[in-house]
Coordinates of C-alpha atoms in Angstrom, one line a residue:
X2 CA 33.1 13.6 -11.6
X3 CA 31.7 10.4 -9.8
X4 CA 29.4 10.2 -7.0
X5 CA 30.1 7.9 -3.9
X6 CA 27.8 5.6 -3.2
X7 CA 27.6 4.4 0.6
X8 CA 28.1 0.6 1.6
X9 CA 24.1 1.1 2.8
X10 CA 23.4 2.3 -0.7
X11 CA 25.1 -0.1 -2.3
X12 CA 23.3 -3.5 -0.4
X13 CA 20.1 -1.5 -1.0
X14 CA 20.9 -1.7 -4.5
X15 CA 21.9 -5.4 -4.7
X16 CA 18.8 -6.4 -2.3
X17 CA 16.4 -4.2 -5.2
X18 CA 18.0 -6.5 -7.7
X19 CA 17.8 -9.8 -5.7
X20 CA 13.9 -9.1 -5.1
X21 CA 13.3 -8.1 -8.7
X22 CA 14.8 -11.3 -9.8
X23 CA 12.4 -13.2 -7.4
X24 CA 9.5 -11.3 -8.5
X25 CA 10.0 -11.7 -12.2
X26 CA 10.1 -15.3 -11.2
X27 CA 6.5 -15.1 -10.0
X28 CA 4.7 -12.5 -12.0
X29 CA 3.5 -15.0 -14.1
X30 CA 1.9 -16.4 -11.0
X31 CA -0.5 -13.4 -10.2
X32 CA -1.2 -12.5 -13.5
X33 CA -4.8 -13.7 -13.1
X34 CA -7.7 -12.6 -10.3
X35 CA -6.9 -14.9 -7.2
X36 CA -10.0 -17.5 -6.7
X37 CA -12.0 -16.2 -4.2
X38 CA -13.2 -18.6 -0.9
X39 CA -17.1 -19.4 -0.9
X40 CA -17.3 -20.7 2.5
X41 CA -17.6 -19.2 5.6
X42 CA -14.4 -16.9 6.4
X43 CA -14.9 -15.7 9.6
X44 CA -13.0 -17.8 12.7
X45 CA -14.9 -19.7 15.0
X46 CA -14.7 -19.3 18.6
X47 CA -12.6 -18.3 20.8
X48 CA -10.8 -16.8 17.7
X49 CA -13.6 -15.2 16.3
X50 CA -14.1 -12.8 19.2
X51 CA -9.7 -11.9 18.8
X52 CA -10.6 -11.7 14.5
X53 CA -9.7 -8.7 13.1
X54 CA -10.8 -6.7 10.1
X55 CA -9.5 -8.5 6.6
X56 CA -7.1 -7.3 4.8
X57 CA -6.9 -5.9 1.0
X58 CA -3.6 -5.9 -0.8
X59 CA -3.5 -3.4 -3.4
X60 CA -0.3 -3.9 -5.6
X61 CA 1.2 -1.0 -7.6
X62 CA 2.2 0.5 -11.5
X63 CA 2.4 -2.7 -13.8
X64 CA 2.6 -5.4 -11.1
X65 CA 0.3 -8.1 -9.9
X66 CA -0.7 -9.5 -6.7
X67 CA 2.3 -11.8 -6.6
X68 CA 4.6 -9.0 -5.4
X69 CA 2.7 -9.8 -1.7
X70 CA 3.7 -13.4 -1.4
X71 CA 5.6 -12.9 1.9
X72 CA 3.5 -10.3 3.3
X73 CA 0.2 -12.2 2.5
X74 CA 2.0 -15.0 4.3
X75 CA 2.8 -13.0 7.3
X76 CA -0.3 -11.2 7.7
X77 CA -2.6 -14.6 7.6
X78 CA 0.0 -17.1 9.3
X79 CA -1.9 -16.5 13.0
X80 CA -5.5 -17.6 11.4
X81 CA -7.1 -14.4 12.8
X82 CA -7.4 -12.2 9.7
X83 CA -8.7 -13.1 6.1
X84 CA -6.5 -11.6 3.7
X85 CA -6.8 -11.2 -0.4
X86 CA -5.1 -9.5 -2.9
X87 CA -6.6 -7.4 -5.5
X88 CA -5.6 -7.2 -9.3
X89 CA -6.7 -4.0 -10.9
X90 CA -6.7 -3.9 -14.3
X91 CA -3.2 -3.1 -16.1
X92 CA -4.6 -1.3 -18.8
X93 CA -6.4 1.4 -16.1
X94 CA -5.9 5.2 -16.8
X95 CA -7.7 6.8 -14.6
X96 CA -6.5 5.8 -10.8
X97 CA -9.9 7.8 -9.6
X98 CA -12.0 5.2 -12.0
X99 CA -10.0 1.8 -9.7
X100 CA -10.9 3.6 -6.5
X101 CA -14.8 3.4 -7.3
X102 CA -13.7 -0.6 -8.4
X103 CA -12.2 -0.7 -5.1
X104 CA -15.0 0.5 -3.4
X105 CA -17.5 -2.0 -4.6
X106 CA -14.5 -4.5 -3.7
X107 CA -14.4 -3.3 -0.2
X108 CA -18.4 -3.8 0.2
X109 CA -18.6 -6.9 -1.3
X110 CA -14.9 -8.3 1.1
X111 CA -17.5 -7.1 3.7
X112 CA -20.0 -9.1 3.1
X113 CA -18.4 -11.9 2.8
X114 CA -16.7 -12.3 6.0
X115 CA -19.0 -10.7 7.9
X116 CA -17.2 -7.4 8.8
X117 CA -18.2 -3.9 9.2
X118 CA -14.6 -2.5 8.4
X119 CA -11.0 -3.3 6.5
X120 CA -7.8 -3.1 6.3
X121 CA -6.0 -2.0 3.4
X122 CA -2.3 -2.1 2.3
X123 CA -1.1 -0.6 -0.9
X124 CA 2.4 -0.7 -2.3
X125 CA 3.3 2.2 -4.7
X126 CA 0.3 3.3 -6.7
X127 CA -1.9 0.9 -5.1
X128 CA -1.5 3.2 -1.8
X129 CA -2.8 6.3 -3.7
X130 CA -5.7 4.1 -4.8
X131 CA -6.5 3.4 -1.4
X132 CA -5.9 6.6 -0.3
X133 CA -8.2 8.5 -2.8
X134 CA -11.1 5.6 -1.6
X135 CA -10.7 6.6 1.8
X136 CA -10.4 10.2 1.4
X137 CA -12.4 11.1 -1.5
X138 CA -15.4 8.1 -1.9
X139 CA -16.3 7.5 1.6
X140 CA -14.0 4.6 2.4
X141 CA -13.2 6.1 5.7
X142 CA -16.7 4.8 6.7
X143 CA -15.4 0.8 5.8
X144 CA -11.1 1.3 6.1
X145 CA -10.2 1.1 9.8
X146 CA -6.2 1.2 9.3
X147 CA -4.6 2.1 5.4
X148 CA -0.9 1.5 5.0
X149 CA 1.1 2.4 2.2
X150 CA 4.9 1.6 1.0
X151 CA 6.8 3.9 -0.9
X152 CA 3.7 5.7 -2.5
X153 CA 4.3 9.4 -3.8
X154 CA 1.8 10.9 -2.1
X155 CA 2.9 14.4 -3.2
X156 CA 4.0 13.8 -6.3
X157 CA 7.3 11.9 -8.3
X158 CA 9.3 13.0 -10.6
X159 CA 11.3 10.0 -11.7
X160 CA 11.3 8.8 -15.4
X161 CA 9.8 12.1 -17.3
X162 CA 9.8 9.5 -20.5
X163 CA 7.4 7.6 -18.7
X164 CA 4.7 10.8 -18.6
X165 CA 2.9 9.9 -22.0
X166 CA 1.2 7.5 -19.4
X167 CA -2.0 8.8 -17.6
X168 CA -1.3 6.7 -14.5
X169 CA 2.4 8.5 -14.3
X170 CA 0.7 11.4 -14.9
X171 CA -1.3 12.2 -12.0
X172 CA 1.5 10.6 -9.8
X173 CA 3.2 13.6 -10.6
X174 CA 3.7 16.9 -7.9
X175 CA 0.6 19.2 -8.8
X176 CA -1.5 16.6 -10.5
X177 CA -5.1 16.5 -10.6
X178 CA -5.4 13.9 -8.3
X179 CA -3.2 15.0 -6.1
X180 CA -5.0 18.2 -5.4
X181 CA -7.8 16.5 -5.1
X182 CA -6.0 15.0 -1.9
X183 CA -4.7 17.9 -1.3
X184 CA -8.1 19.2 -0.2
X185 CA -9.2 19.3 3.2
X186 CA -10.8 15.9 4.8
X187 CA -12.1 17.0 8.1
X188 CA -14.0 13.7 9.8
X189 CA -11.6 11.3 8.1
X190 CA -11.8 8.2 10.7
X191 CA -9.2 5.9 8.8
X192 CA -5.8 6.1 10.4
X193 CA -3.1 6.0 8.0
X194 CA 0.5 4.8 8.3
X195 CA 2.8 5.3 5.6
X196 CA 6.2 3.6 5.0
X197 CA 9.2 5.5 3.5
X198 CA 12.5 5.2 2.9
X199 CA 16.0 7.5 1.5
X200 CA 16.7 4.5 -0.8
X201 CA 13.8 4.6 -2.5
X202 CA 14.6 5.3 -6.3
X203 CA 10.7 5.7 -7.6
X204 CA 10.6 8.6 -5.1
X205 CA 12.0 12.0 -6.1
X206 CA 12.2 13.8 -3.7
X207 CA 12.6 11.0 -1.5
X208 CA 10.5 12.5 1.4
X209 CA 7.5 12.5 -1.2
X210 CA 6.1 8.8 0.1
X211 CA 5.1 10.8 3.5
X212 CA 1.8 11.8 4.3
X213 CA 1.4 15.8 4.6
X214 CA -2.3 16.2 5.5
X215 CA -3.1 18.7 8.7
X216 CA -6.6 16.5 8.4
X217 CA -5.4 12.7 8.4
X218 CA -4.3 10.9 11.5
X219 CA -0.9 9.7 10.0
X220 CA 1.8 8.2 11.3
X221 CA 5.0 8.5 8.7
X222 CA 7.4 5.4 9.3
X223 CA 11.1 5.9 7.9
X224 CA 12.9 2.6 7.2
X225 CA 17.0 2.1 6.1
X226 CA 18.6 0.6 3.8
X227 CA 15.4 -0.8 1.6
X228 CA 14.7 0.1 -2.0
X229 CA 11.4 0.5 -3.8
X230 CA 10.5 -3.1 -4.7
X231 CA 11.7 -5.0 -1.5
X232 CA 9.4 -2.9 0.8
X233 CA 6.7 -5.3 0.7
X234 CA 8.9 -8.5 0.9
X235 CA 11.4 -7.3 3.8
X236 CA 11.4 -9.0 7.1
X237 CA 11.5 -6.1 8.9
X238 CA 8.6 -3.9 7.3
X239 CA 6.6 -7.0 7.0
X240 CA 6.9 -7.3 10.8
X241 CA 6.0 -3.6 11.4
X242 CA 3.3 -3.7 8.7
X243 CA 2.1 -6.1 11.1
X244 CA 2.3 -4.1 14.2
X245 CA 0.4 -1.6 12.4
X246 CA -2.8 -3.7 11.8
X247 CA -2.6 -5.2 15.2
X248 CA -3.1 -2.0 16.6
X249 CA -0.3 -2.4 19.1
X250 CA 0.7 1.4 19.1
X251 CA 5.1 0.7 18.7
X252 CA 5.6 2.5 15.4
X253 CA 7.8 5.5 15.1
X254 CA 5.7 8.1 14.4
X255 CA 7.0 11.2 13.0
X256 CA 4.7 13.8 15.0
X257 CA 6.7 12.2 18.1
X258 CA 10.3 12.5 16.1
X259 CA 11.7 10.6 13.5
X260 CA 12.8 7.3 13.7
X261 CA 13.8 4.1 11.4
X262 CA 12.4 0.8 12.2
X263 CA 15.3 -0.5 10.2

C-alpha cells in the first residue's frame, strides 16, 4: 500500500536534495580550522556601544563549518557581531569530551573580542554540544542566547544501523547524556530557542528537536516545509535566527501557542 506524500512534503524533499548538492560542493571548503583574526575585533565607536555578543557556530554529525555559509553571512553582514565557526573533531566519541573543548573555546572567543558573554548556534548535534556546555559545565555563566536547529534533544531514533557509533548513541531517547539533561538546572541564565520542523527526517519523533525542560527559559520555534539540512541555509530561519540574537522578542514561542515562522 503507498503512502501519499503532500505537495509541502514533496518540495521539502527536493529543497533537502538541492541544499545537499550545494553542500557537498563546499565540504571540501571547511574541512580545515577557519584562520582565526589577530587584530582587534571589537567595533569602534558609535558601533561599539550597539556590538553584540559574538557568535559560535557549532555544526553537527560528520559535517564541517561550511554547512554555515549563508548564515555566517547573515549574521555578520551589519558589522556589529564577530562571528566564527567551530570544527570539532570528526573522529569525537564522546559529545561530553567536545563540550569541555568548547568551553575553553568559549573563554578564549572571549578574550579575544573583549566580551563577557556569547552567542551560540548549533545545527543538529552541534546544539546538544552547546546545550550540555550550558547546562552541565557552567556555560550559562559565558552563553547569553543558545539556538539550535533540528537537534534531538530527547532522543532520535532514525538509522538503528547507524548505533555502533558512540556519537548516535547517546543521541538516542534514554541515553546517558540525555539524562544527564534531563536533570534539573535551576539558575540556568542562558535563554534557549530551539528550531523545529514536521519535515525533519533526522528527527523521529518529529517533536523530539523541542526543548522539554521545566528549568530552561526556552522558546520552541516550529517552521514548514524545511528539511533537516536546509535549516541552517533557509532564508526564512536565517532571518528568525536573526531575530533571536538581536533580542527583538517576535518569535513564536510555544508557551504563548504554537506557531510556524514559515
Amino acid at each position: 500500500m503507498s503512502i501519499p506524500v503532500s505537495g509541502a512534503a514533496l518540495r521539502a524533499g527536493v529543497l533537502e536534495v538541492v541544499v545537499l548538492g550545494g553542500h557537498l560542493l563546499l565540504y571540501p571548503t571547511g574541512v580545515c580550522q577557519e584562520k582565526l583574526a589577530t587584530g582587534p575585533l571589537t567595533p569602534r565607536g558609535a558601533a561599539a556601544r550597539r556590538s553584540r555578543p559574538p557568535v559560535l557556530l557549532l555544526h553537527g554529525f560528520t559535517d564541517n563549518r561550511s554547512v554555515f555559509v549563508l548564515l555566517r553571512r547573515a549574521l555578520g553582514a551589519d558589522g556589529l557581531r564577530h562571528v566564527e565557526a567551530y570544527n570539532y573533531s570528526l573522529l569525537t566519541r564522546d559529545l561530553r569530551v567536545t563540550a569541555r573543548h568548547l568551553a575553553r573555546h568559549v573563554e578564549e572567543l572571549c578574550a579575544r573580542t573583549g566580551q563577557d558573554q556569547v552567542d551560540l548556534v548549533g545545527h543538529s548535534l552541534g546544539g546538544l554540544i552547546g546545550r550540555y556546555y550550558v547546562q552541565r559545565l557552567g556555560g550559562d555563566a559565558r552563553v547569553r542566547t543558545l539556538v539550535t536547529l533540528g537537534t534531538p534533544h530527547s532522543g532520535t531514533l532514525v538509522a538503528p544501523f547507524m548505533d555502533a557509533h558512540p556519537l548516535v548513541r547517546q543521541m538516542r531517547p534514554g541515553s546517558a547524556v540525555l539524562t544527564e539533561l534531563a536533570d534539573p538546572a535551576p539558575g540556568c541564565a542562558t535563554r534557549c530557542v530551539a528550531f523545529w520542523s514536521e519535515f525533519d527526517t533526522l528527527m523521529s519523533p518529529v517533536g523530539t528537536a523541542r526543548i522539554e525542560h521545566a528549568d530552561l527559559l526556552v522558546e520552541n520555534v516550529q517552521v514548514t516545509g524545511i528539511g533537516h539540512l536546509a535549516l541552517p541555509a533557509h532564508p526564512t530561519v536565517i532571518a528568525a535566527v536573526r531575530r533571536a540574537l538581536d533580542g527583538l522578542g517576535s518569535l513564536p514561542v510555544e508557551r504563548r501557542g504554537a506557531e510556524s515562522v514559515a
